[in-house]
XYZ file of C-alpha atoms in Angstrom:
694
model
C 54.073 -35.561 -12.767
C 51.368 -34.524 -10.305
C 51.834 -35.553 -6.691
C 49.706 -38.417 -5.414
C 47.264 -37.400 -2.684
C 44.663 -39.178 -0.630
C 42.070 -38.176 -3.233
C 43.730 -40.595 -5.672
C 42.847 -43.604 -3.535
C 39.952 -45.757 -4.749
C 36.577 -44.931 -3.223
C 36.405 -48.378 -1.613
C 39.568 -47.734 0.395
C 38.451 -44.224 1.315
C 35.110 -45.609 2.502
C 36.889 -48.083 4.751
C 39.043 -45.287 6.178
C 35.965 -43.153 6.888
C 34.133 -46.071 8.481
C 37.062 -46.693 10.832
C 36.803 -43.172 12.324
C 34.603 -43.250 15.432
C 35.116 -39.798 16.965
C 32.142 -37.584 16.085
C 34.079 -34.312 15.832
C 36.725 -35.954 13.643
C 34.007 -37.206 11.300
C 32.389 -33.775 11.184
C 35.735 -32.214 10.276
C 36.275 -34.863 7.600
C 32.946 -34.039 5.979
C 34.036 -30.407 5.528
C 37.148 -31.186 3.444
C 35.353 -31.325 0.077
C 32.215 -32.722 -1.517
C 33.724 -36.139 -2.098
C 34.691 -36.526 1.538
C 31.313 -35.180 2.589
C 29.448 -37.833 0.617
C 31.780 -40.603 1.828
C 31.357 -39.552 5.455
C 27.584 -39.468 5.189
C 27.510 -42.842 3.425
C 29.586 -44.500 6.163
C 27.869 -42.877 9.189
C 25.855 -45.784 10.606
C 25.241 -44.574 14.174
C 23.844 -41.308 15.508
C 22.528 -39.949 18.821
C 20.023 -37.126 18.516
C 19.901 -34.250 20.975
C 17.896 -31.065 21.065
C 14.232 -30.399 21.661
C 11.634 -32.629 20.048
C 9.469 -29.582 19.317
C 11.798 -28.388 16.571
C 10.922 -30.781 13.750
C 12.755 -28.670 11.191
C 16.056 -29.272 13.025
C 15.996 -33.067 12.574
C 18.961 -33.792 10.248
C 18.007 -35.352 6.913
C 21.501 -35.952 5.486
C 22.360 -39.132 7.460
C 20.305 -41.582 5.438
C 22.748 -44.476 5.918
C 22.237 -44.569 9.691
C 21.142 -47.956 11.008
C 21.657 -47.342 14.747
C 19.447 -44.494 16.002
C 19.433 -43.234 19.620
C 16.649 -40.792 20.519
C 16.632 -41.496 24.260
C 18.268 -38.133 25.048
C 15.894 -35.799 23.240
C 14.874 -32.970 25.526
C 13.061 -32.257 27.710
C 14.718 -35.414 28.980
C 12.402 -38.024 30.480
C 9.160 -36.448 29.245
C 6.785 -38.591 27.138
C 8.186 -38.069 23.657
C 5.044 -38.007 21.524
C 2.768 -36.166 23.950
C 4.751 -32.911 24.050
C 2.847 -29.799 22.948
C 3.731 -29.185 19.308
C 2.178 -26.863 16.748
C 1.178 -29.860 14.602
C 0.002 -33.453 14.857
C 2.113 -35.423 17.387
C 2.371 -38.212 14.800
C 4.371 -35.877 12.601
C 7.523 -36.428 14.687
C 7.387 -40.192 14.112
C 6.930 -39.757 10.358
C 9.695 -37.177 10.243
C 12.116 -39.558 11.980
C 11.252 -42.338 9.563
C 11.916 -40.108 6.558
C 15.244 -38.910 7.976
C 16.501 -42.382 8.975
C 14.802 -44.936 6.700
C 17.380 -47.725 7.195
C 17.158 -47.881 10.992
C 17.462 -51.413 12.377
C 18.547 -50.529 15.936
C 16.566 -48.093 18.091
C 17.192 -46.673 21.585
C 14.300 -44.716 23.076
C 13.118 -43.310 26.407
C 9.763 -45.009 26.863
C 7.814 -43.453 29.690
C 4.391 -44.549 28.408
C 3.415 -47.467 26.088
C 1.900 -45.031 23.546
C 5.430 -44.028 22.521
C 6.166 -47.524 21.234
C 2.732 -47.878 19.636
C 3.445 -44.857 17.429
C 7.182 -45.191 16.751
C 7.784 -48.903 16.187
C 5.519 -49.231 13.094
C 7.748 -46.668 11.356
C 10.571 -49.235 11.086
C 9.149 -52.737 10.588
C 12.697 -54.060 10.015
C 13.936 -53.283 13.533
C 16.264 -55.977 14.851
C 17.466 -54.399 18.100
C 15.484 -52.261 20.554
C 16.795 -50.704 23.756
C 14.245 -49.200 26.122
C 15.216 -46.585 28.706
C 13.137 -45.473 31.686
C 14.171 -44.309 35.142
C 10.705 -43.187 36.178
C 8.385 -45.528 38.012
C 6.229 -47.984 36.115
C 2.729 -46.838 35.240
C -0.295 -48.783 36.404
C -0.950 -51.112 33.486
C -1.718 -54.803 32.911
C 1.220 -57.193 33.124
C 3.266 -57.133 29.939
C 1.325 -54.292 28.324
C 4.497 -52.268 27.737
C 6.226 -55.077 25.841
C 3.338 -56.081 23.586
C 4.127 -53.380 20.955
C 7.641 -54.814 20.576
C 6.316 -58.183 19.489
C 3.337 -56.794 17.576
C 5.239 -54.433 15.278
C 8.826 -55.775 15.047
C 8.763 -58.759 12.712
C 12.550 -59.141 12.609
C 13.286 -58.535 16.308
C 16.478 -60.261 17.454
C 17.704 -58.309 20.473
C 16.075 -56.541 23.443
C 18.000 -54.439 25.973
C 16.165 -53.578 29.223
C 19.227 -52.800 31.341
C 18.132 -49.161 31.882
C 14.377 -49.734 31.801
C 12.423 -50.023 35.035
C 9.695 -52.663 34.910
C 8.360 -55.573 36.927
C 9.939 -58.973 36.455
C 6.449 -60.434 36.084
C 5.905 -58.354 32.923
C 8.172 -60.261 30.569
C 7.444 -64.046 30.780
C 3.717 -63.795 29.824
C 4.546 -61.771 26.702
C 7.234 -64.232 25.627
C 4.758 -67.067 25.983
C 2.099 -65.155 24.041
C 4.416 -64.694 21.024
C 6.253 -68.028 20.769
C 7.545 -67.606 17.202
C 9.098 -64.186 17.757
C 10.446 -65.208 21.159
C 12.142 -68.215 19.565
C 13.943 -65.860 17.144
C 15.503 -63.715 19.881
C 19.280 -64.047 20.084
C 20.118 -61.411 22.736
C 18.295 -60.504 25.951
C 19.771 -57.997 28.416
C 17.858 -58.069 31.714
C 20.556 -56.561 33.960
C 18.178 -53.851 35.120
C 20.064 -51.758 37.657
C 16.932 -50.561 39.482
C 15.896 -54.068 40.567
C 15.921 -54.926 44.269
C 15.347 -58.685 44.004
C 15.725 -59.462 40.303
C 14.246 -62.329 38.347
C 13.116 -65.357 40.297
C 14.336 -68.824 39.376
C 10.977 -69.830 37.879
C 10.914 -66.710 35.705
C 14.423 -67.435 34.418
C 13.346 -70.962 33.488
C 10.300 -69.610 31.640
C 12.342 -66.988 29.778
C 15.020 -69.425 28.631
C 12.403 -71.994 27.613
C 10.656 -69.382 25.441
C 13.933 -68.198 23.831
C 15.943 -71.296 22.820
C 17.975 -69.407 20.187
C 19.607 -67.010 22.628
C 23.365 -66.593 22.279
C 23.573 -63.674 24.739
C 21.744 -63.629 28.073
C 22.269 -61.147 30.894
C 20.056 -61.513 33.980
C 19.792 -59.788 37.353
C 18.748 -62.342 39.955
C 19.363 -63.356 43.561
C 21.507 -66.190 44.884
C 20.553 -65.576 48.521
C 18.834 -68.768 49.787
C 16.853 -66.691 52.279
C 14.795 -65.172 49.439
C 11.951 -66.796 47.536
C 12.962 -67.733 43.994
C 16.721 -67.806 44.526
C 18.939 -69.250 41.807
C 20.185 -72.790 42.461
C 21.497 -75.824 40.592
C 18.116 -76.454 38.991
C 18.114 -72.958 37.502
C 21.626 -73.357 36.088
C 20.663 -76.692 34.578
C 17.586 -75.140 32.942
C 19.688 -72.379 31.367
C 22.135 -74.880 29.870
C 19.339 -77.159 28.636
C 17.094 -74.459 27.177
C 19.769 -72.238 25.594
C 22.683 -74.429 24.441
C 23.843 -71.813 21.888
C 24.862 -69.240 24.507
C 28.191 -67.530 23.890
C 27.667 -64.873 26.581
C 26.087 -65.438 29.997
C 25.863 -62.938 32.867
C 24.178 -63.976 36.128
C 24.537 -61.101 38.587
C 23.089 -60.824 42.072
C 21.115 -57.611 42.508
C 23.148 -56.608 45.560
C 26.117 -56.218 43.198
C 24.314 -53.928 40.735
C 24.648 -50.885 43.007
C 28.392 -51.039 42.297
C 29.229 -49.697 45.739
C 32.638 -50.315 47.240
C 32.721 -53.076 49.832
C 34.449 -53.215 53.181
C 38.218 -53.680 52.730
C 38.459 -55.161 56.239
C 36.085 -57.995 55.322
C 37.652 -61.430 54.931
C 35.645 -62.018 51.736
C 33.341 -64.664 53.186
C 29.616 -64.123 53.728
C 27.462 -65.637 56.454
C 25.523 -67.807 53.980
C 26.628 -70.062 51.151
C 24.976 -69.977 47.747
C 22.856 -72.976 46.794
C 25.157 -73.635 43.869
C 27.166 -76.846 44.024
C 30.119 -78.162 42.063
C 27.821 -80.539 40.216
C 25.490 -77.700 39.222
C 28.327 -75.593 37.859
C 29.839 -78.519 35.973
C 26.453 -79.231 34.413
C 26.175 -75.580 33.374
C 29.634 -75.569 31.779
C 29.072 -78.903 30.059
C 25.842 -77.687 28.491
C 27.352 -74.466 27.080
C 30.339 -75.507 24.933
C 30.226 -72.299 22.838
C 30.625 -69.969 25.837
C 33.041 -67.078 25.258
C 32.087 -64.714 28.097
C 30.898 -65.731 31.563
C 30.005 -63.542 34.562
C 28.910 -65.204 37.818
C 28.656 -62.503 40.487
C 26.997 -64.554 43.196
C 27.519 -62.428 46.354
C 27.202 -65.622 48.442
C 29.982 -68.118 49.111
C 30.875 -70.645 46.433
C 33.590 -72.658 48.152
C 36.360 -74.863 46.727
C 35.726 -73.685 43.189
C 39.188 -74.571 41.821
C 38.311 -78.056 40.480
C 35.147 -76.656 38.877
C 37.156 -73.993 37.045
C 39.476 -76.687 35.722
C 36.402 -78.321 34.186
C 35.412 -74.938 32.731
C 38.686 -74.869 30.829
C 38.021 -78.222 29.176
C 34.285 -77.797 28.550
C 34.336 -74.170 27.294
C 37.486 -74.044 25.220
C 36.528 -70.725 23.563
C 36.160 -68.814 26.845
C 37.867 -65.419 26.706
C 36.158 -63.328 29.424
C 35.540 -64.528 32.993
C 34.285 -62.671 36.062
C 33.786 -64.439 39.386
C 32.202 -62.854 42.448
C 32.396 -64.546 45.879
C 34.124 -67.648 44.480
C 36.715 -69.067 46.860
C 39.590 -71.405 46.116
C 39.896 -70.176 42.537
C 43.635 -70.845 42.548
C 45.332 -72.538 45.518
C 48.804 -72.616 43.912
C 50.144 -75.507 45.943
C 53.708 -76.028 44.823
C 54.429 -75.127 41.213
C 51.537 -77.036 39.664
C 48.968 -74.817 37.943
C 45.414 -75.323 39.162
C 41.968 -73.736 39.108
C 41.521 -70.630 37.002
C 45.219 -70.490 36.134
C 44.604 -73.393 33.740
C 42.255 -71.231 31.624
C 45.080 -70.186 29.336
C 42.803 -68.663 26.686
C 41.400 -65.943 28.940
C 41.840 -62.370 27.733
C 39.895 -60.754 30.592
C 39.706 -61.986 34.189
C 37.941 -60.387 37.146
C 38.155 -61.836 40.657
C 35.907 -60.260 43.272
C 35.711 -60.998 47.012
C 37.850 -64.118 46.962
C 38.635 -64.795 50.619
C 41.640 -67.089 50.117
C 43.417 -65.713 47.049
C 47.088 -65.252 47.920
C 50.193 -63.877 46.260
C 51.108 -67.358 45.107
C 47.680 -67.649 43.480
C 48.319 -64.433 41.549
C 51.700 -65.713 40.421
C 50.048 -68.898 39.139
C 47.445 -66.836 37.263
C 50.225 -64.779 35.718
C 51.989 -67.946 34.604
C 48.897 -69.709 33.270
C 46.715 -66.988 31.748
C 49.262 -65.958 29.171
C 46.856 -63.986 26.931
C 45.513 -61.758 29.685
C 44.758 -58.239 28.427
C 42.467 -57.080 31.256
C 42.693 -58.004 34.936
C 40.455 -56.835 37.788
C 41.071 -57.528 41.462
C 38.454 -56.466 43.990
C 37.972 -57.238 47.672
C 40.909 -59.652 48.049
C 42.365 -58.970 51.479
C 45.365 -61.309 51.356
C 46.975 -59.998 48.171
C 50.036 -57.779 48.643
C 52.079 -55.505 46.440
C 54.708 -58.202 45.819
C 52.223 -60.730 44.491
C 50.508 -58.250 42.196
C 53.842 -56.883 40.988
C 55.018 -60.356 40.065
C 51.791 -61.216 38.283
C 51.786 -57.943 36.303
C 55.398 -58.392 35.272
C 54.728 -61.917 34.041
C 51.985 -60.575 31.794
C 53.856 -57.450 30.735
C 53.603 -58.233 27.021
C 49.789 -58.473 27.002
C 48.340 -56.547 29.968
C 46.840 -53.132 29.090
C 43.926 -52.684 31.538
C 43.975 -53.034 35.333
C 41.490 -52.487 38.148
C 42.551 -52.707 41.795
C 39.770 -51.957 44.258
C 38.876 -52.585 47.898
C 42.016 -54.625 48.621
C 43.194 -53.821 52.142
C 46.906 -54.028 51.360
C 46.682 -52.275 47.987
C 46.048 -48.583 48.483
C 47.054 -45.970 45.942
C 50.786 -46.094 46.749
C 50.958 -49.891 46.787
C 48.894 -50.224 43.593
C 51.138 -47.894 41.608
C 54.234 -49.540 43.032
C 52.919 -52.964 42.015
C 52.581 -51.771 38.421
C 55.946 -50.039 38.114
C 57.238 -52.708 35.694
C 54.260 -52.303 33.339
C 53.584 -48.572 33.537
C 54.560 -48.087 29.915
C 52.007 -50.725 28.854
C 48.856 -49.848 30.803
C 46.169 -47.935 28.874
C 43.309 -48.001 31.385
C 43.647 -48.069 35.177
C 41.441 -47.989 38.275
C 42.777 -47.542 41.801
C 41.358 -46.505 45.171
C 42.506 -43.158 46.566
C 43.483 -44.619 49.930
C 46.577 -42.662 50.836
C 48.181 -45.190 53.200
C 51.946 -45.385 52.910
C 52.677 -41.981 51.396
C 55.858 -41.898 53.441
C 57.214 -44.971 51.669
C 59.802 -44.390 48.957
C 60.573 -46.507 45.941
C 63.961 -47.335 47.381
C 62.488 -49.238 50.310
C 62.838 -52.792 49.025
C 62.817 -56.080 50.905
C 65.998 -58.017 51.247
C 65.517 -60.942 48.894
C 67.106 -64.195 47.929
C 66.569 -65.242 44.339
C 66.497 -68.296 42.136
C 65.959 -68.848 38.434
C 62.396 -69.455 37.338
C 63.552 -71.149 34.139
C 64.980 -74.013 36.155
C 61.784 -74.736 38.093
C 59.225 -76.051 35.646
C 59.270 -76.951 31.982
C 55.601 -75.968 31.701
C 56.608 -72.331 31.519
C 58.431 -72.912 28.228
C 55.028 -73.669 26.689
C 53.621 -70.462 28.188
C 56.168 -68.272 26.421
C 58.288 -67.468 29.478
C 61.616 -67.950 27.745
C 63.122 -64.640 28.810
C 65.663 -64.643 31.593
C 63.604 -63.912 34.712
C 64.208 -64.265 38.389
C 61.771 -64.997 41.180
C 62.850 -63.654 44.521
C 61.598 -64.809 47.885
C 61.894 -62.194 50.628
C 62.683 -63.260 54.124
C 59.041 -62.630 55.059
C 57.860 -65.107 52.443
C 56.287 -62.765 49.863
C 57.030 -62.958 46.161
C 58.791 -60.393 44.029
C 59.992 -60.428 40.435
C 63.081 -58.989 38.852
C 63.524 -58.811 35.075
C 67.152 -58.673 34.068
C 66.511 -57.196 30.619
C 64.969 -53.970 31.906
C 66.757 -53.371 35.140
C 65.053 -50.020 35.759
C 61.357 -49.568 36.511
C 59.472 -47.293 34.134
C 58.503 -43.916 35.607
C 56.177 -42.739 32.820
C 52.683 -44.009 32.026
C 53.337 -43.681 28.300
C 50.023 -45.165 27.103
C 47.616 -44.425 29.950
C 44.522 -42.781 28.425
C 41.816 -43.405 31.030
C 42.218 -43.221 34.820
C 39.426 -44.224 37.195
C 39.544 -43.308 40.886
C 37.502 -44.118 43.985
C 37.707 -41.713 46.911
C 35.886 -41.297 50.199
C 34.038 -38.050 50.881
C 36.181 -35.692 52.938
C 39.470 -36.952 51.512
C 41.695 -34.786 49.303
C 42.716 -35.527 45.736
C 45.974 -33.582 45.981
C 48.235 -36.580 46.877
C 47.429 -38.200 43.499
C 50.649 -37.147 41.714
C 52.764 -38.163 44.713
C 51.753 -41.837 44.598
C 53.347 -42.312 41.186
C 50.828 -40.838 38.743
C 52.732 -37.636 38.082
C 53.814 -38.376 34.505
C 50.904 -39.323 32.206
C 51.548 -37.529 28.895
C 48.559 -38.952 26.939
C 45.960 -39.152 29.710
C 42.645 -38.009 28.165
C 39.944 -39.012 30.654
C 39.630 -39.173 34.439
C 36.678 -40.690 36.283
C 36.270 -39.941 39.967
C 33.712 -41.826 42.024
C 33.074 -40.488 45.515
C 31.166 -42.366 48.215
C 30.351 -41.735 51.842
C 28.103 -39.837 54.205
C 28.958 -36.158 54.622
C 26.426 -35.764 57.417
C 28.134 -35.525 60.762
C 31.471 -34.588 59.204
C 33.179 -31.325 59.994
C 33.431 -28.624 57.368
C 36.577 -29.307 55.284
C 39.550 -27.391 56.637
C 41.139 -27.227 53.179
C 39.779 -24.760 50.693
C 39.635 -27.171 47.758
C 39.175 -30.869 47.039
C 42.142 -30.844 44.680
C 40.901 -30.724 41.082
C 43.660 -28.195 40.367
C 46.265 -30.953 40.668
C 44.883 -32.432 37.430
C 46.386 -29.546 35.451
C 49.632 -31.539 35.237
C 47.978 -33.797 32.625
C 48.287 -31.812 29.361
C 45.912 -33.975 27.275
C 43.097 -34.192 29.843
C 39.815 -33.236 28.125
C 37.162 -35.471 29.732
C 36.167 -35.493 33.393
C 33.519 -37.698 34.977
C 32.487 -36.849 38.552
C 30.267 -39.536 40.054
C 29.186 -38.108 43.399
C 25.758 -39.755 43.336
C 26.607 -42.122 46.208
C 27.681 -39.209 48.414
C 24.977 -38.458 50.980
C 24.298 -35.079 52.542
C 21.723 -32.437 53.340
C 20.306 -30.917 50.156
C 17.992 -28.552 52.018
C 18.515 -26.826 55.359
C 21.023 -28.752 57.462
C 20.635 -29.107 61.234
C 22.608 -26.773 63.459
C 26.327 -27.437 63.307
C 26.052 -29.557 60.122
C 27.400 -28.759 56.648
C 24.954 -28.919 53.742
C 25.791 -29.938 50.185
C 26.126 -26.319 49.061
C 29.320 -25.899 51.094
C 30.571 -29.324 50.066
C 30.104 -28.472 46.381
C 32.152 -25.295 46.826
C 34.893 -27.520 48.271
C 34.590 -30.109 45.463
C 34.647 -27.748 42.477
C 37.150 -25.155 43.603
C 39.829 -25.086 40.919
C 37.899 -26.759 38.086
C 38.243 -23.552 36.058
C 41.981 -24.226 35.724
C 41.352 -27.383 33.683
C 41.086 -27.327 29.893
C 38.123 -29.690 29.652
C 35.946 -30.436 26.634
C 33.464 -32.764 28.351
C 32.112 -32.971 31.897
C 29.682 -35.576 33.257
C 28.490 -34.767 36.756
C 26.342 -36.758 39.172
C 25.420 -34.454 42.104
C 25.459 -35.723 45.672
C 22.084 -36.803 47.006
C 19.764 -36.310 49.946
C 18.096 -39.702 50.279
C 15.473 -38.456 52.712
C 13.885 -36.324 49.982
C 15.213 -38.210 46.913
C 16.918 -35.093 45.615
C 20.084 -34.727 43.544
C 20.392 -31.079 42.574
C 22.952 -28.758 41.059
C 23.822 -26.152 43.691
C 24.675 -22.491 43.200
C 28.422 -22.900 43.982
C 28.670 -25.873 41.624
C 27.016 -24.058 38.727
C 29.096 -20.918 39.263
C 32.409 -22.785 39.446
C 31.617 -25.056 36.473
C 30.820 -21.936 34.432
C 34.448 -20.846 34.942
C 35.612 -23.798 32.816
C 35.716 -21.749 29.607
C 36.906 -24.517 27.260
C 33.978 -26.828 28.060
C 31.949 -27.971 25.040
C 29.691 -30.666 26.513
C 28.098 -30.686 29.970
C 25.747 -33.417 31.214
C 24.254 -33.052 34.707
C 22.650 -36.214 36.036
C 20.195 -34.563 38.382
C 17.916 -31.557 38.725
C 18.622 -27.831 38.825
C 16.983 -24.431 39.152
C 16.526 -22.476 35.943
C 18.531 -19.468 37.097
C 21.463 -21.785 37.989
C 21.402 -23.223 34.463
C 21.552 -19.743 32.969
C 25.165 -19.499 34.186
C 26.098 -21.867 31.359
C 24.753 -19.596 28.616
C 27.713 -17.298 29.290
C 30.294 -19.985 28.544
C 31.830 -19.175 25.144
C 32.415 -22.702 23.809
C 29.726 -24.910 25.346
C 27.592 -26.611 22.696
C 25.634 -29.269 24.570
C 24.085 -28.958 28.038
C 21.473 -31.334 29.387
C 19.811 -32.415 32.622
C 19.250 -36.157 32.953
C 17.555 -37.635 35.998
C 18.912 -41.077 35.134
C 18.668 -42.633 38.561
C 15.866 -44.596 40.172
C 13.331 -43.399 41.033
C 13.513 -40.318 38.829
C 11.270 -37.504 40.104
C 7.807 -37.966 38.599
C 6.755 -34.319 38.854
C 8.840 -31.168 38.664
C 8.634 -28.924 41.692
C 7.732 -25.269 41.324
C 11.327 -24.137 41.842
C 13.172 -26.560 39.538
C 13.402 -27.100 35.792
C 10.024 -27.660 34.189
C 9.199 -28.083 30.528
C 8.921 -24.330 30.012
C 12.203 -23.860 31.873
C 13.918 -26.292 29.499
C 12.518 -24.410 26.513
C 13.700 -21.028 27.756
C 17.170 -22.376 28.565
C 17.564 -24.102 25.183
C 16.383 -21.009 23.340
C 18.971 -18.958 25.218
C 21.673 -21.491 24.284
C 20.661 -21.487 20.621
C 20.789 -17.673 20.390
C 24.495 -17.627 21.185
C 27.151 -17.353 18.499
C 29.877 -20.014 18.659
C 33.214 -19.339 16.990
C 33.659 -22.745 15.314
């Protein structure tokens, strides 16, 4: 009897297996097995991102006819008007060619530098339901709303608009929504978290937008809660949102000062000079009007005091809430005695983020650990009073569910303390962020407080309902901090068995080499590391060490993806004053040793010179990156000289290299010494002439 193989499975099951594979290279390999697998892979491929030069119409793939989600925002030359590039034929031919290759497209992502791009492309797919616009260049001089009119003119089935990476004026959108009331009323998702905003949408504009779109179930808005600004968000605005859009399941209201995503001051007490004009009554009215809410983000950046009772109302009014992020909310969990209060009563939460809470204590964390029993993701940022004992107790209480942690800008939780706090859940965590603040490197794991303990199971019967039936002990050190011991385990786990993604923040001038010492030495499945560097290199002495420390990452055998976000590092891109170090020398320091890593993908944001709005790849950086011989994909989020880019044509395995100026404001005109359109063409032609082994 012949052996049964995977080919004997019904086509329906094989289709489901193919559809469940998300990795692009794995899908490409699957399509090469045989003709049957090839046809199944093509039939189940529903999403694709096109790269390459828009001039080469013959290279547009025509075998992915089942694609419904099409991303053409990264066609090169990146950022140039797509349909005005010099081509040997009619510019309209590209639009028709795309329609023929992807006839079922219902979701489109496109870099829209000029309105003409939308006028030509959108009619090709009248069934579009989702459109994401991308633009980092400055807005052209045009009448208000002119850039959005094609969306409502040509997309009869439009349901979702994403403008999170599209620079525009806030005054552009409300008039267009009013001019097309029927199509506006059909919108279900509106993403207006535009990162390039300085002030965001005014309160009146938010009221007009929500009134025009009553069917919204997802709304994300960048705004301002600062009462010193005209059009700040207040109780009236919150009430209008709840009244106009009662079907919301996702609501993000984020102050624009938080969009920069810069690290705060760890010495701050968490309180700002001004309070937000958001009262308890306003928040309760918002929660009461949105009973279907599942995800809520309120990053206010101004004080919202005594918020605990309001969050208790949130639990009763929004029973389906699973994701909650609070910024500048105080009193979220007072934890007086053993009674649960505030956010700890939101037992259905799967993700919780607490940012800049001035009075959150260790006891508050313990209460959250006891009450939020389904917590999968927890983020703690800017909470000065939290210590390693409180976080360790909370993490241990949620050991069975917790897989993602972020610990940032907490004065008492540097790298050593953060890893120590997670020693009981190291084998559970899959994604982790910590700050590379190397305080306490001299501490050893054996340095424990002298504690006196008592049995948690005897304290409160509520915990039986929360699933805390295991034999646990709470221990109160003589200093008054909390600690947890679990009798079943006894020994803390040394290996991060499931950690796949590690995110790090580090200040410019600091070394990465202590990373393994703090407790991150054994990560057998770590695949991706993200390093964000901030600070001003001007005025700093030239680094005495030869290298930043990327070589220490060689201890992670599965590491293939590296993300270097140095865009918030400031320095001299051109000639530095006497005695100063320019970014060329800093880049030699940063990248020394990167050739020792076996990377497949590298995303790099160069440091910037704000005085001239320049973020450029330097000669040392390009030369050292070119030594990474295993690299297959390289994305540089900045500018570069053509002869620097030619270093990458000598790399044997690199398949995809691109420059993206995806920061605001992107340079409007190329200088004479940096990559122009002809430079892009010459570089891409040189890349395409190479022979690649696989």
